[in-house]
PDB file of C-alpha atoms in Angstrom:
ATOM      1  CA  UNK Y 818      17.599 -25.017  -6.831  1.00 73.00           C
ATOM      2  CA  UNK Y 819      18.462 -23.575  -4.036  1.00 84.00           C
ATOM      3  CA  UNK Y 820      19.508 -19.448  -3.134  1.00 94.00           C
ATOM      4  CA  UNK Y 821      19.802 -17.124  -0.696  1.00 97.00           C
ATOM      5  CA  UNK Y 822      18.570 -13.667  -0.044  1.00 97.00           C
ATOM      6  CA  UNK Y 823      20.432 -10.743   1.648  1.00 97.00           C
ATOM      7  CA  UNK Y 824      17.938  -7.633   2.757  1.00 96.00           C
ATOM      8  CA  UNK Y 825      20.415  -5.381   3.801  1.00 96.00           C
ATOM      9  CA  UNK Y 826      19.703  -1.656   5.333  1.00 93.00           C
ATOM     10  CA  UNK Y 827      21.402   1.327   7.664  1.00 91.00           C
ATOM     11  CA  UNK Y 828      17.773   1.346   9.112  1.00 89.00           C
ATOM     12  CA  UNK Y 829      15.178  -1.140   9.453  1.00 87.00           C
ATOM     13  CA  UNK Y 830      15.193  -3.225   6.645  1.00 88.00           C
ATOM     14  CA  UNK Y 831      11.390  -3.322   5.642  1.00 85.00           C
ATOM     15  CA  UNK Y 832      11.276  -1.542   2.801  1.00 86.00           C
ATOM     16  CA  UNK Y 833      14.329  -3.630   1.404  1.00 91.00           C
ATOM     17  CA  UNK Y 834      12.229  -6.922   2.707  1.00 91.00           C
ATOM     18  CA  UNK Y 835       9.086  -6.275   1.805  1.00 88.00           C
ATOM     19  CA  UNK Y 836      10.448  -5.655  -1.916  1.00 91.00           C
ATOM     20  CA  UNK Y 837      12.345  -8.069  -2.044  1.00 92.00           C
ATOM     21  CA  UNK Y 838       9.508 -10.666  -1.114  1.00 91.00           C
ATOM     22  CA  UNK Y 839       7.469  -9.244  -3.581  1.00 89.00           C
ATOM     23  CA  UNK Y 840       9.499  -9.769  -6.253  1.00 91.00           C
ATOM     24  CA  UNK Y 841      10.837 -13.233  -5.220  1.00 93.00           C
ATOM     25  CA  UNK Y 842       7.130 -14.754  -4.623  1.00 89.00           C
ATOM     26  CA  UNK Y 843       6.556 -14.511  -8.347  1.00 90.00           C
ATOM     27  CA  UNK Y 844       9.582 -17.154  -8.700  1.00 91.00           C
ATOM     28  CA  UNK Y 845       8.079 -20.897  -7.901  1.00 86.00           C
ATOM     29  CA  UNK Y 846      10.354 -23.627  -7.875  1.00 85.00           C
ATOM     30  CA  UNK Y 847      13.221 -21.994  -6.064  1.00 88.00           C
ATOM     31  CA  UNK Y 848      13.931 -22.976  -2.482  1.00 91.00           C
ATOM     32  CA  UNK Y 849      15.145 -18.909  -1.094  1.00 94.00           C
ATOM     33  CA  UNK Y 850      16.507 -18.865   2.373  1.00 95.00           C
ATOM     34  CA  UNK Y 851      15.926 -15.365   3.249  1.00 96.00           C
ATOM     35  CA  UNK Y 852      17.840 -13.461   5.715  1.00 96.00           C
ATOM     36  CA  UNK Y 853      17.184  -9.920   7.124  1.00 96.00           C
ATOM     37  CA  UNK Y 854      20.374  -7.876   8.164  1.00 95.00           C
ATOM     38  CA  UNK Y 855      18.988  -4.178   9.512  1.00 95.00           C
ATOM     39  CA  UNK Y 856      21.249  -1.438  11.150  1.00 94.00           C
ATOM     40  CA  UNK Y 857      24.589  -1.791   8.555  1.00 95.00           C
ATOM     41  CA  UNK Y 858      25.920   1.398   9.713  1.00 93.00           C
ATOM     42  CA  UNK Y 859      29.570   0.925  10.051  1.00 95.00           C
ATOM     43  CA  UNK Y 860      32.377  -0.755   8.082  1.00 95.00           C
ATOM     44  CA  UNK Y 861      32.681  -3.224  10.910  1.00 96.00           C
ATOM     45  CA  UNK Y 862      28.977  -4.354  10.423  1.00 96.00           C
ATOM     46  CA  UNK Y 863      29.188  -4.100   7.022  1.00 96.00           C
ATOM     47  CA  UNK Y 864      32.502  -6.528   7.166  1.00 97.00           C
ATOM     48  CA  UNK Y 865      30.536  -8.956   9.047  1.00 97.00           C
ATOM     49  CA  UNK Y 866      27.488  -8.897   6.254  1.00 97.00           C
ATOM     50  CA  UNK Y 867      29.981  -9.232   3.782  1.00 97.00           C
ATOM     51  CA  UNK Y 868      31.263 -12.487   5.599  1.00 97.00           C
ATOM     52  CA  UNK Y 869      27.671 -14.056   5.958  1.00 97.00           C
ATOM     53  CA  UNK Y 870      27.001 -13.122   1.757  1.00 97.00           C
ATOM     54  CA  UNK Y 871      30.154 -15.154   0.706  1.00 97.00           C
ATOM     55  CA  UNK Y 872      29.295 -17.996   3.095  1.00 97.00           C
ATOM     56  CA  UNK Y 873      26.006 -18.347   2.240  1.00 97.00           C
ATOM     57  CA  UNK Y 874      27.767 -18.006  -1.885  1.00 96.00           C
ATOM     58  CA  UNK Y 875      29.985 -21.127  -1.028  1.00 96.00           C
ATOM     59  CA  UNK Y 876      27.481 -23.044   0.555  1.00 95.00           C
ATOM     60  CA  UNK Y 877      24.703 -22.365  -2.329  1.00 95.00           C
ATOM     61  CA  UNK Y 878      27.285 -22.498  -4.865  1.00 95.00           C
ATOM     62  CA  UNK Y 879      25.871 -19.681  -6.578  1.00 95.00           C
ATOM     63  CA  UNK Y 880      25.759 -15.611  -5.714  1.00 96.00           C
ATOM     64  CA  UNK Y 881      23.184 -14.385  -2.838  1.00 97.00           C
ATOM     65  CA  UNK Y 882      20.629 -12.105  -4.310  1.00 97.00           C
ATOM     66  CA  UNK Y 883      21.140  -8.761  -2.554  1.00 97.00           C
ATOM     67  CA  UNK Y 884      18.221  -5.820  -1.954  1.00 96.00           C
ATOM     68  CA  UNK Y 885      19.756  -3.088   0.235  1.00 93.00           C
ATOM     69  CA  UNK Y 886      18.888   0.106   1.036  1.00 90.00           C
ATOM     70  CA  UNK Y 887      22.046   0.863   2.352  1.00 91.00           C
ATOM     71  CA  UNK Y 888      22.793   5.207   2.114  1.00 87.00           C
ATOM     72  CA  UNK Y 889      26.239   5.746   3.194  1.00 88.00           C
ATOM     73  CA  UNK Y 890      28.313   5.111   0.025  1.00 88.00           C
ATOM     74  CA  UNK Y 891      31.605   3.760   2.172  1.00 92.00           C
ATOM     75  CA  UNK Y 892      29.288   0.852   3.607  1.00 94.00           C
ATOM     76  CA  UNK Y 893      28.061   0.163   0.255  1.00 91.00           C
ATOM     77  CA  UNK Y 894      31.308   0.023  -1.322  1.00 93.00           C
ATOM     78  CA  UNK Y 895      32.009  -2.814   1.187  1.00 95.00           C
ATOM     79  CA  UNK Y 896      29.422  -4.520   0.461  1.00 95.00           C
ATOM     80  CA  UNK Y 897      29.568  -4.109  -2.909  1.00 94.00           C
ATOM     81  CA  UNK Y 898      32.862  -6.516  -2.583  1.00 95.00           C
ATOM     82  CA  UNK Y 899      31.196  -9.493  -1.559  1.00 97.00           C
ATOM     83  CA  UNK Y 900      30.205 -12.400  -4.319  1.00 96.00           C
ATOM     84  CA  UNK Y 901      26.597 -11.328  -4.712  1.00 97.00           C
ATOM     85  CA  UNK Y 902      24.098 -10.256  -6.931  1.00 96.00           C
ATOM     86  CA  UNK Y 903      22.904  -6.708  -6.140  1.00 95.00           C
ATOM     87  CA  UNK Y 904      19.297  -5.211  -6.566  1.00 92.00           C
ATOM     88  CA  UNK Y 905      19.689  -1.532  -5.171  1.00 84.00           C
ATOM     89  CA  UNK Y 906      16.288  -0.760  -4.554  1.00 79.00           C
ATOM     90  CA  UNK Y 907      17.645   3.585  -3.672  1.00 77.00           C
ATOM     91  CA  UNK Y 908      19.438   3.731  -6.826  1.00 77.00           C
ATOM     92  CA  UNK Y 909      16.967   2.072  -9.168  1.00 79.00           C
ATOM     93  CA  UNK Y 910      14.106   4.401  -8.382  1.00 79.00           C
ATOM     94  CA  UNK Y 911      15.512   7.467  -6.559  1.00 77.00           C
ATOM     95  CA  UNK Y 912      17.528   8.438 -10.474  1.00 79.00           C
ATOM     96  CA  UNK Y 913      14.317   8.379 -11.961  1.00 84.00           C
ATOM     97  CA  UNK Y 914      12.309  10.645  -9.253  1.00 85.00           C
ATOM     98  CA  UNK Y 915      15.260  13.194  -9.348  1.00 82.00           C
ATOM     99  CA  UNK Y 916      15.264  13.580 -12.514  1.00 85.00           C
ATOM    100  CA  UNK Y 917      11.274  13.798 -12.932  1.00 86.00           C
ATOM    101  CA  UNK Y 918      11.068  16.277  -9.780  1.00 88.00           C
ATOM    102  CA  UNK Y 919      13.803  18.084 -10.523  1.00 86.00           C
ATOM    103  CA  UNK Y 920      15.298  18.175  -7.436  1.00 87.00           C
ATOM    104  CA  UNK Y 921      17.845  15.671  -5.303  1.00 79.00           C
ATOM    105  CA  UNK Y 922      16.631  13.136  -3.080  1.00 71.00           C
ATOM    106  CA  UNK Y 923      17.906  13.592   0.923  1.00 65.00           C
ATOM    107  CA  UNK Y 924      19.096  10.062   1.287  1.00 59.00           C
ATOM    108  CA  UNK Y 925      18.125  10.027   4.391  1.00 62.00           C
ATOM    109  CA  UNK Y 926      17.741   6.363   6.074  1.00 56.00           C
ATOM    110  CA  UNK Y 927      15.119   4.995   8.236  1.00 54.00           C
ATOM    111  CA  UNK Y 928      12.594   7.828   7.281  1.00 55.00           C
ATOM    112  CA  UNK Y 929      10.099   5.412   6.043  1.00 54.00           C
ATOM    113  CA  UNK Y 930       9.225   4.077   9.416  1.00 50.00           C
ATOM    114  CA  UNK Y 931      10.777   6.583  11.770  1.00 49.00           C
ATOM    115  CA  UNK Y 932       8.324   8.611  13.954  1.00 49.00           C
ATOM    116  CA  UNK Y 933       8.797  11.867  11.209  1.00 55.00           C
ATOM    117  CA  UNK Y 934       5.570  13.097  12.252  1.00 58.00           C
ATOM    118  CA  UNK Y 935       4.199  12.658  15.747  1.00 64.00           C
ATOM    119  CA  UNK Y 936       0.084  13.521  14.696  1.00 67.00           C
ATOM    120  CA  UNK Y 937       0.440  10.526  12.477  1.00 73.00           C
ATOM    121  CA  UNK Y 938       2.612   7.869  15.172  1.00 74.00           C
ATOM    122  CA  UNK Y 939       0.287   9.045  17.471  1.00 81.00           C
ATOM    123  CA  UNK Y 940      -3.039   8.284  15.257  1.00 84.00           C
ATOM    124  CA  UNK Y 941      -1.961   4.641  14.806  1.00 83.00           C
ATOM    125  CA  UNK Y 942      -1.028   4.034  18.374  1.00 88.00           C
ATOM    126  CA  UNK Y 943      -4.459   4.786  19.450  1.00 91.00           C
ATOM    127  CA  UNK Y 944      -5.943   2.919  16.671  1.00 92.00           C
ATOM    128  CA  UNK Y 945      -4.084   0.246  17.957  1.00 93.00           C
ATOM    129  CA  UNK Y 946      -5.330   0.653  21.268  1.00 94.00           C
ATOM    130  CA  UNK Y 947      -9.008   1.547  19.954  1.00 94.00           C
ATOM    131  CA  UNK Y 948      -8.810  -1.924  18.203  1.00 95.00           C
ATOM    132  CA  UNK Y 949      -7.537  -3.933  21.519  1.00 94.00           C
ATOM    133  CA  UNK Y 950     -10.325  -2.491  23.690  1.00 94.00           C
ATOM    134  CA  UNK Y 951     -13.260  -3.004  21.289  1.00 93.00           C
ATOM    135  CA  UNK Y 952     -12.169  -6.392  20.662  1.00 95.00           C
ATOM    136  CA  UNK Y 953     -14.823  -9.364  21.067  1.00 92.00           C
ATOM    137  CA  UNK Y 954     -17.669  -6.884  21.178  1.00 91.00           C
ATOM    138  CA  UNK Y 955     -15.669  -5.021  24.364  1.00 84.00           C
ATOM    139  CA  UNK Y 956     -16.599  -1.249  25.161  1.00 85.00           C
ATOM    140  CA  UNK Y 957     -19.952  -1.046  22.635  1.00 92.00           C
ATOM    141  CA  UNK Y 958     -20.449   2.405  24.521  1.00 93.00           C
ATOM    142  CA  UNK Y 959     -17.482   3.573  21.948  1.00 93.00           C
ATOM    143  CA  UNK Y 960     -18.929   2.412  18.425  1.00 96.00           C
ATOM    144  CA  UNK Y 961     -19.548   5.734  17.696  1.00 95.00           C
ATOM    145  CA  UNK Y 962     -16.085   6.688  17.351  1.00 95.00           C
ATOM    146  CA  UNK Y 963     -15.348   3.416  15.050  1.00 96.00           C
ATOM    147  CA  UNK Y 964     -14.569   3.745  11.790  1.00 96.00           C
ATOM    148  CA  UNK Y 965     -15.919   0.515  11.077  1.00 97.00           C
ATOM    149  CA  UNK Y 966     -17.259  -2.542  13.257  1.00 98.00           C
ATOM    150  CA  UNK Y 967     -16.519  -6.048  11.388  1.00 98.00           C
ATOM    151  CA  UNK Y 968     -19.350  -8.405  12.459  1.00 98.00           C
ATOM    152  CA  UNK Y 969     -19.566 -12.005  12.205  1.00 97.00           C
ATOM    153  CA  UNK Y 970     -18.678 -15.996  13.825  1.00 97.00           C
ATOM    154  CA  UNK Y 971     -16.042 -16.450  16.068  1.00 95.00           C
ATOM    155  CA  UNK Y 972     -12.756 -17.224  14.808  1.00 94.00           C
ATOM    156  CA  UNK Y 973     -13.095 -16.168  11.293  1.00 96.00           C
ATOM    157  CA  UNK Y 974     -10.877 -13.651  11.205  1.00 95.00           C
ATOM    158  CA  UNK Y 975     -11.938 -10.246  12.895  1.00 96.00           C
ATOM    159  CA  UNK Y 976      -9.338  -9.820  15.511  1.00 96.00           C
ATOM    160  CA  UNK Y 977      -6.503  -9.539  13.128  1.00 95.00           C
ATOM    161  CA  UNK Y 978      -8.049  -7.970  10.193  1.00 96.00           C
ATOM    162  CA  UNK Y 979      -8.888  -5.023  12.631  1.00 96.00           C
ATOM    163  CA  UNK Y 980      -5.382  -4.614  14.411  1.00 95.00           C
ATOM    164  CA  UNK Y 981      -4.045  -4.943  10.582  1.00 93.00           C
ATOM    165  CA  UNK Y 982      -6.000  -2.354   9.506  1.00 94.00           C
ATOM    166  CA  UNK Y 983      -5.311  -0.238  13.186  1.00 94.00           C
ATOM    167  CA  UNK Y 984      -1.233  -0.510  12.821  1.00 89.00           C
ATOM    168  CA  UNK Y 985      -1.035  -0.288   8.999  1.00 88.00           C
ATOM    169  CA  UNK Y 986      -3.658   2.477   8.197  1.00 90.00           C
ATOM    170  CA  UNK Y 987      -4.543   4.335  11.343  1.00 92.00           C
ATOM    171  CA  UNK Y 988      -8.357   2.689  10.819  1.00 95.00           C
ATOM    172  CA  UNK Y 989     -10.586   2.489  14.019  1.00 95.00           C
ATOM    173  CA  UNK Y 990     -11.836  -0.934  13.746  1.00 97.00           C
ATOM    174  CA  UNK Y 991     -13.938  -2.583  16.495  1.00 97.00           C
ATOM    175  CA  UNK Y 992     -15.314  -6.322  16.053  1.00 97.00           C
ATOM    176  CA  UNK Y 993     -18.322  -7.973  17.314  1.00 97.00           C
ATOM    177  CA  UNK Y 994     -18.800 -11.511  17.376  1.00 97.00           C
ATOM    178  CA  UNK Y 995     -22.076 -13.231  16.836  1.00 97.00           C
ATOM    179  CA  UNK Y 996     -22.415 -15.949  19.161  1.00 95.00           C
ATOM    180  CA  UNK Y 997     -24.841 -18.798  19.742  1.00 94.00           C
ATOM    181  CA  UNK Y 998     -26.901 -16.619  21.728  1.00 94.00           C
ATOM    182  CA  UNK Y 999     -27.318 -13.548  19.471  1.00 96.00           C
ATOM    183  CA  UNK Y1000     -28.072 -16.070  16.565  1.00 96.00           C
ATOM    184  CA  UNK Y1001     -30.767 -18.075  18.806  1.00 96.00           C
ATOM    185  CA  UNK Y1002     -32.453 -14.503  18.143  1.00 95.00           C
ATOM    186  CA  UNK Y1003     -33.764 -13.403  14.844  1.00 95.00           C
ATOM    187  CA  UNK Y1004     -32.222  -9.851  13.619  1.00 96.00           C
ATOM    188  CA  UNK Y1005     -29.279  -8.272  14.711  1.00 97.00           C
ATOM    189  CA  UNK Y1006     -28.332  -7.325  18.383  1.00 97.00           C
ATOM    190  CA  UNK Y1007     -29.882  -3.521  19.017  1.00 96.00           C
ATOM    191  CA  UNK Y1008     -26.114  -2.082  19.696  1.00 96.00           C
ATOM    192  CA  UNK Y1009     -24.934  -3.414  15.757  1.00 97.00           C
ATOM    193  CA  UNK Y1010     -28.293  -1.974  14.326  1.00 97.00           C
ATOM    194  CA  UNK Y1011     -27.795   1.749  15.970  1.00 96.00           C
ATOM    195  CA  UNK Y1012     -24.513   1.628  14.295  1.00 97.00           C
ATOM    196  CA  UNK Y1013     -25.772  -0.262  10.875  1.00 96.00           C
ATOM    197  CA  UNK Y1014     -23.950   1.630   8.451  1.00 96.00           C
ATOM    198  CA  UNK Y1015     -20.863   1.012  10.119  1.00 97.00           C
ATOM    199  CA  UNK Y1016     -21.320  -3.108   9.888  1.00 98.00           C
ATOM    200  CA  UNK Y1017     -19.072  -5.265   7.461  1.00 98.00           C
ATOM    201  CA  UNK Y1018     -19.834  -9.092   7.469  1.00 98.00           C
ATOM    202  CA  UNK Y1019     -16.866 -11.875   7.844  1.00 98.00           C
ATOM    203  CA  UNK Y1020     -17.487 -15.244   6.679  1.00 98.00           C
ATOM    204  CA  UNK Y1021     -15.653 -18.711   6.430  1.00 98.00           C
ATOM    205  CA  UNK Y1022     -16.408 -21.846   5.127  1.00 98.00           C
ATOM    206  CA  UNK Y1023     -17.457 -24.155   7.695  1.00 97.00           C
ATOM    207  CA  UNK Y1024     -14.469 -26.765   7.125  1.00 97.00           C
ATOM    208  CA  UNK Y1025     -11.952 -23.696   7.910  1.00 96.00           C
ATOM    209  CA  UNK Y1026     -13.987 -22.762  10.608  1.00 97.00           C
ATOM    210  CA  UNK Y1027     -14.048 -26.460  12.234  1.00 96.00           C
ATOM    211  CA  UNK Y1028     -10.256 -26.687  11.719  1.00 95.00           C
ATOM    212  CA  UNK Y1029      -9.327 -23.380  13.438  1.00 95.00           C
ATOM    213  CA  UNK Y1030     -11.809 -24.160  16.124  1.00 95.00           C
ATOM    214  CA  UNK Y1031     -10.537 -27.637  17.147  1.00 94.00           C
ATOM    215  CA  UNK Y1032      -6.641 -25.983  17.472  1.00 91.00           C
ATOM    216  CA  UNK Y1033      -8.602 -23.903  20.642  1.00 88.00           C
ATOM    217  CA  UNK Y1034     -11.342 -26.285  22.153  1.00 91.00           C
ATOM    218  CA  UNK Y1035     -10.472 -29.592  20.269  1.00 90.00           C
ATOM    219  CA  UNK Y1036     -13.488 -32.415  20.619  1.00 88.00           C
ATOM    220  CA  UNK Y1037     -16.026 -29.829  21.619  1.00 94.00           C
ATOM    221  CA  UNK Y1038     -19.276 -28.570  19.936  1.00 94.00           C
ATOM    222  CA  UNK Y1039     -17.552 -24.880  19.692  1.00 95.00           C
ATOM    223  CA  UNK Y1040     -15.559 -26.751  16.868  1.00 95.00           C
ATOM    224  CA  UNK Y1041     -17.839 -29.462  15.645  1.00 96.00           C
ATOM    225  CA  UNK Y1042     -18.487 -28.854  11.864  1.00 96.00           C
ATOM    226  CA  UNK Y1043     -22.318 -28.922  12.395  1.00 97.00           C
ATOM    227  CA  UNK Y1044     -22.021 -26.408  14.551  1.00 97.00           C
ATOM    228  CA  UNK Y1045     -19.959 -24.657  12.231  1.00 97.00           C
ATOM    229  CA  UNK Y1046     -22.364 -24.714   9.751  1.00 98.00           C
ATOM    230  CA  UNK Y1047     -25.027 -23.807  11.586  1.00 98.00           C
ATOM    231  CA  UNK Y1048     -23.536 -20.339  12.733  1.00 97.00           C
ATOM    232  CA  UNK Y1049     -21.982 -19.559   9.122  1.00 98.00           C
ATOM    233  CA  UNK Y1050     -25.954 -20.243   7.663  1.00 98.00           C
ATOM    234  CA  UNK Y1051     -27.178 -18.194  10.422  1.00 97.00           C
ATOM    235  CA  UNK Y1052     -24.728 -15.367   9.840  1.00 98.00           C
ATOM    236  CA  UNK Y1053     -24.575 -15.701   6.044  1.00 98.00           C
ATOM    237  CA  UNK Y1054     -28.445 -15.330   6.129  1.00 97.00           C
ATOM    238  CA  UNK Y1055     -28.554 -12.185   8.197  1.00 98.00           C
ATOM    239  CA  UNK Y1056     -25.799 -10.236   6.340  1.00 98.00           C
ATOM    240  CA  UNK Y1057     -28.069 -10.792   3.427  1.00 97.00           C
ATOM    241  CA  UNK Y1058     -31.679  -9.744   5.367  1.00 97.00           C
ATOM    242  CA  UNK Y1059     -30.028  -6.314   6.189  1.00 97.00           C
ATOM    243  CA  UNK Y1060     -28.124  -5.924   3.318  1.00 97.00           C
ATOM    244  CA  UNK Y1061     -24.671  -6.276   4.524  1.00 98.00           C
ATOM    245  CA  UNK Y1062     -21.528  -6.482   2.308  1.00 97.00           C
ATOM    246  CA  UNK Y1063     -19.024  -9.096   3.547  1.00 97.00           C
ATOM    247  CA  UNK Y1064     -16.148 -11.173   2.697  1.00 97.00           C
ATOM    248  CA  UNK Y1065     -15.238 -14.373   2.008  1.00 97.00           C
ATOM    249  CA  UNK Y1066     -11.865 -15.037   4.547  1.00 96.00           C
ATOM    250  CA  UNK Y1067     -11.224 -18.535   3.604  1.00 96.00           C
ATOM    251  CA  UNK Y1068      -8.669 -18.225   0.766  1.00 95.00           C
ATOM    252  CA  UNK Y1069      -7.489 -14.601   1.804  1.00 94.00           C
ATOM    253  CA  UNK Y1070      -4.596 -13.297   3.872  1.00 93.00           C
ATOM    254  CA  UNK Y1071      -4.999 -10.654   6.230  1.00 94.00           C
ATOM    255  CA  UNK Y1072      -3.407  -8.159   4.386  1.00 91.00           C
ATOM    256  CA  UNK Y1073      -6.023  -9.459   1.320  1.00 93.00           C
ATOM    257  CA  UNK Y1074      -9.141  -8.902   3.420  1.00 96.00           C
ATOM    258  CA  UNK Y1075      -8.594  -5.422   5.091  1.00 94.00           C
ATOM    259  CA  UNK Y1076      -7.442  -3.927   1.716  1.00 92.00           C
ATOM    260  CA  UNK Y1077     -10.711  -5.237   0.147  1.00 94.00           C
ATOM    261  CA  UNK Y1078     -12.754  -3.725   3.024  1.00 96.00           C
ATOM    262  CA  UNK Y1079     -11.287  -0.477   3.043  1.00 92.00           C
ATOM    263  CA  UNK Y1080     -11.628  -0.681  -0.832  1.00 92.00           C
ATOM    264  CA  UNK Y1081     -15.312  -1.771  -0.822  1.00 94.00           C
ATOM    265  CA  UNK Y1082     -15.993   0.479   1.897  1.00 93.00           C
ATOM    266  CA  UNK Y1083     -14.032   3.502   1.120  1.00 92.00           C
ATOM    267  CA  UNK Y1084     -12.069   3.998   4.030  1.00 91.00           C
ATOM    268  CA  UNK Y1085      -9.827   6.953   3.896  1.00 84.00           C
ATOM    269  CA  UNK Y1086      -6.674   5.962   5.289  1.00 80.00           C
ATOM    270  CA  UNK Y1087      -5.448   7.666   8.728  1.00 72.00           C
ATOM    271  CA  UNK Y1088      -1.828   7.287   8.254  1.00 67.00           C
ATOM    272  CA  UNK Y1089       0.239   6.796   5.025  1.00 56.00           C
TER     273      UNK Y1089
END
């Protein structure tokens, strides 16, 4: 079976995408073609969306599922024309929340991930940045401003578990990997223990590892799975010598792993 998927907004389009995605990944079996179609703010673009749904109906031979955030009622009544199913996600939870707070929503597009409030923009900018420069164990002199420093073997995951966590929830996050010559030592290095209770572990399996490793230094003992296992052992075994929580990475997205660290940790988030 095959259909397609319209995310339709006046702004963006994230919040219509990323709800729409949610609900569709619970539906295995069905081949979805999705297609994003942000800034439908004018009968004109709207026309031109409306063209693209009833292609996409012929082709399919069924209706497009819709999710739209559109606001303007005119654009949505053009829309509304075209040979699709529709899954409003404004209209099927803003009724509700009027009715519950008593008051009526703005209807206001984009506000979701507009810059409404500069303090908060600004915080997860220079997380961002925080995350960039303390990458790969860069500026140690600034750990003390981290709000966390992931710790573990190269290429398991740190990098983009901390700028996930840095863009989506305004967390300082600074990564240190342990290489060959920090685990040729016993213990930790002296800049991770002055900052111990700031230390979460990442770990792979060694397969993973080796696979990830060849795609950057194929045929070399950076990627050879003895080598592999080695480090994981060696890291494995010191995360449990200091009493270090850490994580698993091998079956888990990014998304996965920084909302189980923040959740095991209790990181307070810095933006909403």
């Amino acid at each position: 079976m095959r259909r397609t998927a319209f995310f339709l907004s006046d702004g963006t389009g994230i919040t219509a995408e990323t709800l729409g995605n949610s609900l569709l990944t619970q539906f295995e079996g069905v081949q979805i073609e999705r297609v994003t179609i942000p800034y439908v703010d004018n009968p004109d673009k709207a026309e031109l969306a409306v063209a693209r749904i009833n292609t996409a109906a012929e082709r399919d031979g069924a209706p497009p599922l819709v999710f739209d955030t559109i606001v303007k009622q005119d654009i949505r009544n053009k829309i509304m024309a075209s040979r699709a199913v529709f899954f409003d996600v404004f209209d099927t939870f803003l009724k509700p929340l009027e009715q519950q707070l008593g008051i009526s929503s703005s209807y206001t597009s984009g506000k979701c991930h507009s810059i409404n409030e500069f303090s908060t923009y600004h915080r997860r900018i220079e997380s961002v940045n925080f995350a960039l420069d303390n990458d790969d164990g860069g500026r140690q002199q600034d750990y003390g401003k981290a709000d966390i420093i992931l710790i573990g073997v190269s290429r398991c995951g740190k990098t983009p578990t901390c700028l996930y966590m840095a863009l989506q929830f305004g967390i300082r996050a600074a990564n240190y990997p342990l290489t060959q010559e920090d685990l040729d030592r016993p213990g930790l290095p002296d800049i991770l223990l002055r900052h111990r209770h700031k230390l979460y572990g990442l770990t792979i399996d060694p397969f993973q590892l080796a696979s990830i490793r060849h795609e950057r230094r194929n045929n070399s003992r950076y990627a050879s799975l003895d080598q592999c296992e080695w480090e994981v052992d060696e890291v494995e075994r010191r995360f449990r010598e200091f009493g270090i929580t850490s994580i698993n990475t091998t079956h888990f997205s990014i998304e996965e792993i920084a909302t189980r660290i923040m959740d095991d940790v209790g990181l307070v988030r810095g933006v909403a």
